[in-house]
Amino acid sequence: CSPSETITPVKVSDCETNYDSSASWTTTLKYVLSAAFLSVSVLEFSLWFPFVLPGLTSAAAKTYIPAFFVYDDEHTKFDNTPWTYNTDYLLTIVMSILAIQCILARSDNDQKNQRSLRLRLYSASLLICYAISTLAGAWAHQHFLSVESLNTSRFRMFWFVCVGNVSFASCYMGLIGREVQRHFGVSG
């Protein structure tokens, strides 16, 4: 960090410390803009890449058809069979049980419990994101049975919950990696 990016503590009394927030706003803004740029770049790359793979361009043209929430009978294939939504419900149950086990896992050593708390909570949060995602997906696959129903705002809401939680789970993956590195000294 450069001196303008560091947060400088200012001692107010023996019990209080205030922080200069102007530097943290600059840093936060840099991170937000970097994340936005990276997101748009990844999106553009993912829309371009399948169509330039040698020998696979015809498969990409048949598979990656932009819908933009306007589905039609000709191009829409939405699997609403019991195999799909029951598998999603089962995954919801498994992810929920594993999240609870992460939270409840304990050692006889209080120091180890304290040190592992963040890792356990981040792991549980990752699993909860996946549980919410698979629950929303299961419900959508079970109840949206027609192409017309896929064009509703209700379906869009379930789609955002499903895909949004999968996307947000990557934050917890990063936090878990940071905790593993911090506790086990894995050099990177």
mmCIF file of C-alpha atoms in Angstrom:
data_model
loop_
_atom_site.group_PDB
_atom_site.id
_atom_site.type_symbol
_atom_site.label_atom_id
_atom_site.label_comp_id
_atom_site.label_asym_id
_atom_site.label_seq_id
_atom_site.Cartn_x
_atom_site.Cartn_y
_atom_site.Cartn_z
ATOM 1 C CA CYS A 1 0.000 0.000 0.000
ATOM 2 C CA SER A 2 1.116 3.525 -0.618
ATOM 3 C CA PRO A 3 0.988 5.993 2.288
ATOM 4 C CA SER A 4 -2.250 7.494 0.921
ATOM 5 C CA GLU A 5 -3.941 4.071 1.025
ATOM 6 C CA THR A 6 -3.066 3.088 4.573
ATOM 7 C CA ILE A 7 -5.527 3.581 7.367
ATOM 8 C CA THR A 8 -3.939 5.702 10.064
ATOM 9 C CA PRO A 9 -5.145 5.121 13.625
ATOM 10 C CA VAL A 10 -5.762 8.261 15.653
ATOM 11 C CA LYS A 11 -5.693 7.825 19.429
ATOM 12 C CA VAL A 12 -8.685 9.495 21.061
ATOM 13 C CA SER A 13 -8.316 8.136 24.586
ATOM 14 C CA ASP A 14 -6.793 5.113 26.260
ATOM 15 C CA CYS A 15 -9.830 2.991 25.328
ATOM 16 C CA GLU A 16 -10.768 4.334 21.873
ATOM 17 C CA THR A 17 -9.116 4.487 18.469
ATOM 18 C CA ASN A 18 -10.631 6.163 15.405
ATOM 19 C CA TYR A 19 -9.524 5.452 11.838
ATOM 20 C CA ASP A 20 -9.057 7.811 8.935
ATOM 21 C CA SER A 21 -11.809 6.617 6.587
ATOM 22 C CA SER A 22 -10.861 8.746 3.562
ATOM 23 C CA ALA A 23 -8.029 6.380 2.654
ATOM 24 C CA SER A 24 -10.219 3.312 3.084
ATOM 25 C CA TRP A 25 -12.856 4.800 0.735
ATOM 26 C CA THR A 26 -10.224 5.222 -1.970
ATOM 27 C CA THR A 27 -9.068 1.646 -1.550
ATOM 28 C CA THR A 28 -12.643 0.339 -1.483
ATOM 29 C CA LEU A 29 -13.498 2.282 -4.630
ATOM 30 C CA LYS A 30 -10.455 0.800 -6.399
ATOM 31 C CA TYR A 31 -11.548 -2.719 -5.432
ATOM 32 C CA VAL A 32 -15.166 -2.153 -6.504
ATOM 33 C CA LEU A 33 -14.119 -0.723 -9.869
ATOM 34 C CA SER A 34 -11.627 -3.563 -10.369
ATOM 35 C CA ALA A 35 -14.309 -6.138 -9.555
ATOM 36 C CA ALA A 36 -16.768 -4.481 -11.965
ATOM 37 C CA PHE A 37 -14.173 -4.397 -14.750
ATOM 38 C CA LEU A 38 -13.193 -8.014 -14.106
ATOM 39 C CA SER A 39 -16.859 -9.100 -14.091
ATOM 40 C CA VAL A 40 -17.586 -7.445 -17.432
ATOM 41 C CA SER A 41 -14.365 -8.875 -18.898
ATOM 42 C CA VAL A 42 -15.205 -12.413 -17.777
ATOM 43 C CA LEU A 43 -18.744 -12.058 -19.149
ATOM 44 C CA GLU A 44 -17.495 -10.869 -22.527
ATOM 45 C CA PHE A 45 -14.885 -13.640 -22.656
ATOM 46 C CA SER A 46 -17.460 -16.318 -21.777
ATOM 47 C CA LEU A 47 -19.760 -15.089 -24.543
ATOM 48 C CA TRP A 48 -16.896 -15.142 -27.082
ATOM 49 C CA PHE A 49 -14.803 -18.194 -26.141
ATOM 50 C CA PRO A 50 -17.189 -21.101 -26.952
ATOM 51 C CA PHE A 51 -17.593 -19.800 -30.495
ATOM 52 C CA VAL A 52 -13.886 -19.823 -31.342
ATOM 53 C CA LEU A 53 -12.972 -23.345 -30.210
ATOM 54 C CA PRO A 54 -11.920 -25.359 -33.274
ATOM 55 C CA GLY A 55 -14.456 -28.049 -34.126
ATOM 56 C CA LEU A 56 -16.950 -26.950 -31.504
ATOM 57 C CA THR A 57 -18.437 -23.796 -32.967
ATOM 58 C CA SER A 58 -21.527 -25.554 -34.322
ATOM 59 C CA ALA A 59 -22.183 -27.143 -30.908
ATOM 60 C CA ALA A 60 -21.756 -23.739 -29.251
ATOM 61 C CA ALA A 61 -24.234 -22.148 -31.655
ATOM 62 C CA LYS A 62 -26.809 -24.820 -30.760
ATOM 63 C CA THR A 63 -26.114 -24.708 -27.007
ATOM 64 C CA TYR A 64 -25.489 -21.062 -26.159
ATOM 65 C CA ILE A 65 -28.582 -19.286 -27.384
ATOM 66 C CA PRO A 66 -29.068 -15.996 -25.528
ATOM 67 C CA ALA A 67 -32.580 -15.876 -24.123
ATOM 68 C CA PHE A 68 -32.498 -12.693 -22.037
ATOM 69 C CA PHE A 69 -35.544 -14.000 -20.152
ATOM 70 C CA VAL A 70 -37.622 -14.347 -23.314
ATOM 71 C CA TYR A 71 -38.115 -18.062 -23.842
ATOM 72 C CA ASP A 72 -39.805 -19.701 -26.838
ATOM 73 C CA ASP A 73 -40.913 -23.224 -27.757
ATOM 74 C CA GLU A 74 -38.286 -23.659 -30.459
ATOM 75 C CA HIS A 75 -35.124 -22.957 -28.438
ATOM 76 C CA THR A 76 -36.139 -23.700 -24.851
ATOM 77 C CA LYS A 77 -35.349 -26.972 -23.128
ATOM 78 C CA PHE A 78 -36.184 -26.855 -19.394
ATOM 79 C CA ASP A 79 -35.893 -30.152 -17.557
ATOM 80 C CA ASN A 80 -38.802 -30.354 -15.145
ATOM 81 C CA THR A 81 -38.673 -34.106 -14.520
ATOM 82 C CA PRO A 82 -38.737 -35.562 -10.993
ATOM 83 C CA TRP A 83 -35.136 -36.733 -11.466
ATOM 84 C CA THR A 84 -34.008 -33.118 -11.714
ATOM 85 C CA TYR A 85 -35.964 -31.462 -8.930
ATOM 86 C CA ASN A 86 -35.704 -34.419 -6.518
ATOM 87 C CA THR A 87 -31.916 -34.412 -6.995
ATOM 88 C CA ASP A 88 -31.925 -30.684 -6.202
ATOM 89 C CA TYR A 89 -34.045 -31.233 -3.078
ATOM 90 C CA LEU A 90 -31.661 -33.998 -1.977
ATOM 91 C CA LEU A 91 -28.684 -31.682 -2.515
ATOM 92 C CA THR A 92 -30.441 -29.006 -0.436
ATOM 93 C CA ILE A 93 -30.800 -31.450 2.456
ATOM 94 C CA VAL A 94 -27.187 -32.650 2.180
ATOM 95 C CA MET A 95 -25.778 -29.099 1.999
ATOM 96 C CA SER A 96 -27.878 -28.035 4.998
ATOM 97 C CA ILE A 97 -26.747 -30.989 7.108
ATOM 98 C CA LEU A 98 -23.105 -30.350 6.201
ATOM 99 C CA ALA A 99 -23.471 -26.644 7.059
ATOM 100 C CA ILE A 100 -24.873 -27.519 10.471
ATOM 101 C CA GLN A 101 -22.026 -29.982 11.031
ATOM 102 C CA CYS A 102 -19.474 -27.273 10.172
ATOM 103 C CA ILE A 103 -21.008 -24.930 12.721
ATOM 104 C CA LEU A 104 -21.281 -27.564 15.455
ATOM 105 C CA ALA A 105 -17.833 -29.135 14.961
ATOM 106 C CA ARG A 106 -15.845 -28.751 18.172
ATOM 107 C CA SER A 107 -12.554 -29.745 19.684
ATOM 108 C CA ASP A 108 -11.747 -30.354 23.352
ATOM 109 C CA ASN A 109 -9.296 -27.469 23.067
ATOM 110 C CA ASP A 110 -10.906 -24.001 23.407
ATOM 111 C CA GLN A 111 -7.990 -22.348 21.612
ATOM 112 C CA LYS A 112 -8.454 -24.613 18.573
ATOM 113 C CA ASN A 113 -12.200 -23.909 18.608
ATOM 114 C CA GLN A 114 -11.564 -20.173 18.562
ATOM 115 C CA ARG A 115 -8.950 -20.460 15.805
ATOM 116 C CA SER A 116 -11.211 -22.588 13.611
ATOM 117 C CA LEU A 117 -14.393 -20.564 14.124
ATOM 118 C CA ARG A 118 -14.016 -18.386 11.009
ATOM 119 C CA LEU A 119 -13.108 -21.358 8.823
ATOM 120 C CA ARG A 120 -16.136 -23.280 10.096
ATOM 121 C CA LEU A 121 -18.480 -20.314 9.590
ATOM 122 C CA TYR A 122 -17.157 -19.562 6.094
ATOM 123 C CA SER A 123 -17.513 -23.232 5.150
ATOM 124 C CA ALA A 124 -21.063 -23.319 6.525
ATOM 125 C CA SER A 125 -21.884 -20.115 4.615
ATOM 126 C CA LEU A 126 -20.606 -21.638 1.369
ATOM 127 C CA LEU A 127 -22.781 -24.695 1.913
ATOM 128 C CA ILE A 128 -25.796 -22.535 2.799
ATOM 129 C CA CYS A 129 -25.366 -20.602 -0.468
ATOM 130 C CA TYR A 130 -25.450 -23.893 -2.354
ATOM 131 C CA ALA A 131 -28.444 -25.122 -0.312
ATOM 132 C CA ILE A 132 -30.416 -21.965 -1.146
ATOM 133 C CA SER A 133 -29.420 -22.281 -4.795
ATOM 134 C CA THR A 134 -30.472 -25.914 -5.120
ATOM 135 C CA LEU A 135 -33.721 -25.259 -3.227
ATOM 136 C CA ALA A 136 -34.636 -22.417 -5.604
ATOM 137 C CA GLY A 137 -33.636 -24.578 -8.579
ATOM 138 C CA ALA A 138 -35.659 -27.545 -7.332
ATOM 139 C CA TRP A 139 -38.754 -25.445 -6.793
ATOM 140 C CA ALA A 140 -38.398 -23.823 -10.224
ATOM 141 C CA HIS A 141 -37.896 -27.156 -12.010
ATOM 142 C CA GLN A 142 -40.907 -28.617 -10.214
ATOM 143 C CA HIS A 143 -43.361 -25.728 -10.650
ATOM 144 C CA PHE A 144 -42.498 -23.890 -13.875
ATOM 145 C CA LEU A 145 -43.836 -26.429 -16.354
ATOM 146 C CA SER A 146 -44.558 -24.359 -19.449
ATOM 147 C CA VAL A 147 -42.524 -22.015 -21.616
ATOM 148 C CA GLU A 148 -45.013 -19.253 -20.750
ATOM 149 C CA SER A 149 -44.285 -19.713 -17.034
ATOM 150 C CA LEU A 150 -40.559 -19.255 -17.735
ATOM 151 C CA ASN A 151 -41.322 -15.776 -19.078
ATOM 152 C CA THR A 152 -42.741 -14.533 -15.756
ATOM 153 C CA SER A 153 -41.118 -12.282 -13.174
ATOM 154 C CA ARG A 154 -41.653 -15.042 -10.614
ATOM 155 C CA PHE A 155 -39.400 -17.403 -12.590
ATOM 156 C CA ARG A 156 -36.849 -14.624 -12.997
ATOM 157 C CA MET A 157 -36.792 -14.151 -9.225
ATOM 158 C CA PHE A 158 -36.099 -17.864 -8.679
ATOM 159 C CA TRP A 159 -33.424 -17.779 -11.401
ATOM 160 C CA PHE A 160 -31.679 -14.847 -9.706
ATOM 161 C CA VAL A 161 -31.795 -16.573 -6.305
ATOM 162 C CA CYS A 162 -30.440 -19.804 -7.780
ATOM 163 C CA VAL A 163 -27.661 -18.339 -9.929
ATOM 164 C CA GLY A 164 -26.912 -15.463 -7.557
ATOM 165 C CA ASN A 165 -26.162 -17.789 -4.652
ATOM 166 C CA VAL A 166 -23.851 -19.915 -6.787
ATOM 167 C CA SER A 167 -22.049 -16.751 -7.852
ATOM 168 C CA PHE A 168 -21.867 -15.371 -4.316
ATOM 169 C CA ALA A 169 -20.496 -18.678 -2.998
ATOM 170 C CA SER A 170 -17.186 -17.886 -4.685
ATOM 171 C CA CYS A 171 -16.656 -15.132 -2.090
ATOM 172 C CA TYR A 172 -16.707 -17.764 0.627
ATOM 173 C CA MET A 173 -14.287 -19.919 -1.364
ATOM 174 C CA GLY A 174 -11.831 -17.039 -1.270
ATOM 175 C CA LEU A 175 -12.384 -16.474 2.448
ATOM 176 C CA ILE A 176 -11.909 -20.186 3.149
ATOM 177 C CA GLY A 177 -8.661 -20.151 1.161
ATOM 178 C CA ARG A 178 -7.448 -17.134 3.124
ATOM 179 C CA GLU A 179 -8.228 -18.843 6.437
ATOM 180 C CA VAL A 180 -6.456 -22.048 5.375
ATOM 181 C CA GLN A 181 -3.402 -20.019 4.368
ATOM 182 C CA ARG A 182 -3.512 -18.061 7.629
ATOM 183 C CA HIS A 183 -3.816 -21.105 9.901
ATOM 184 C CA PHE A 184 -1.685 -23.639 8.095
ATOM 185 C CA GLY A 185 0.910 -21.324 6.590
ATOM 186 C CA VAL A 186 0.421 -22.555 3.052
ATOM 187 C CA SER A 187 2.664 -20.369 0.939
ATOM 188 C CA GLY A 188 1.137 -19.031 -2.220
#
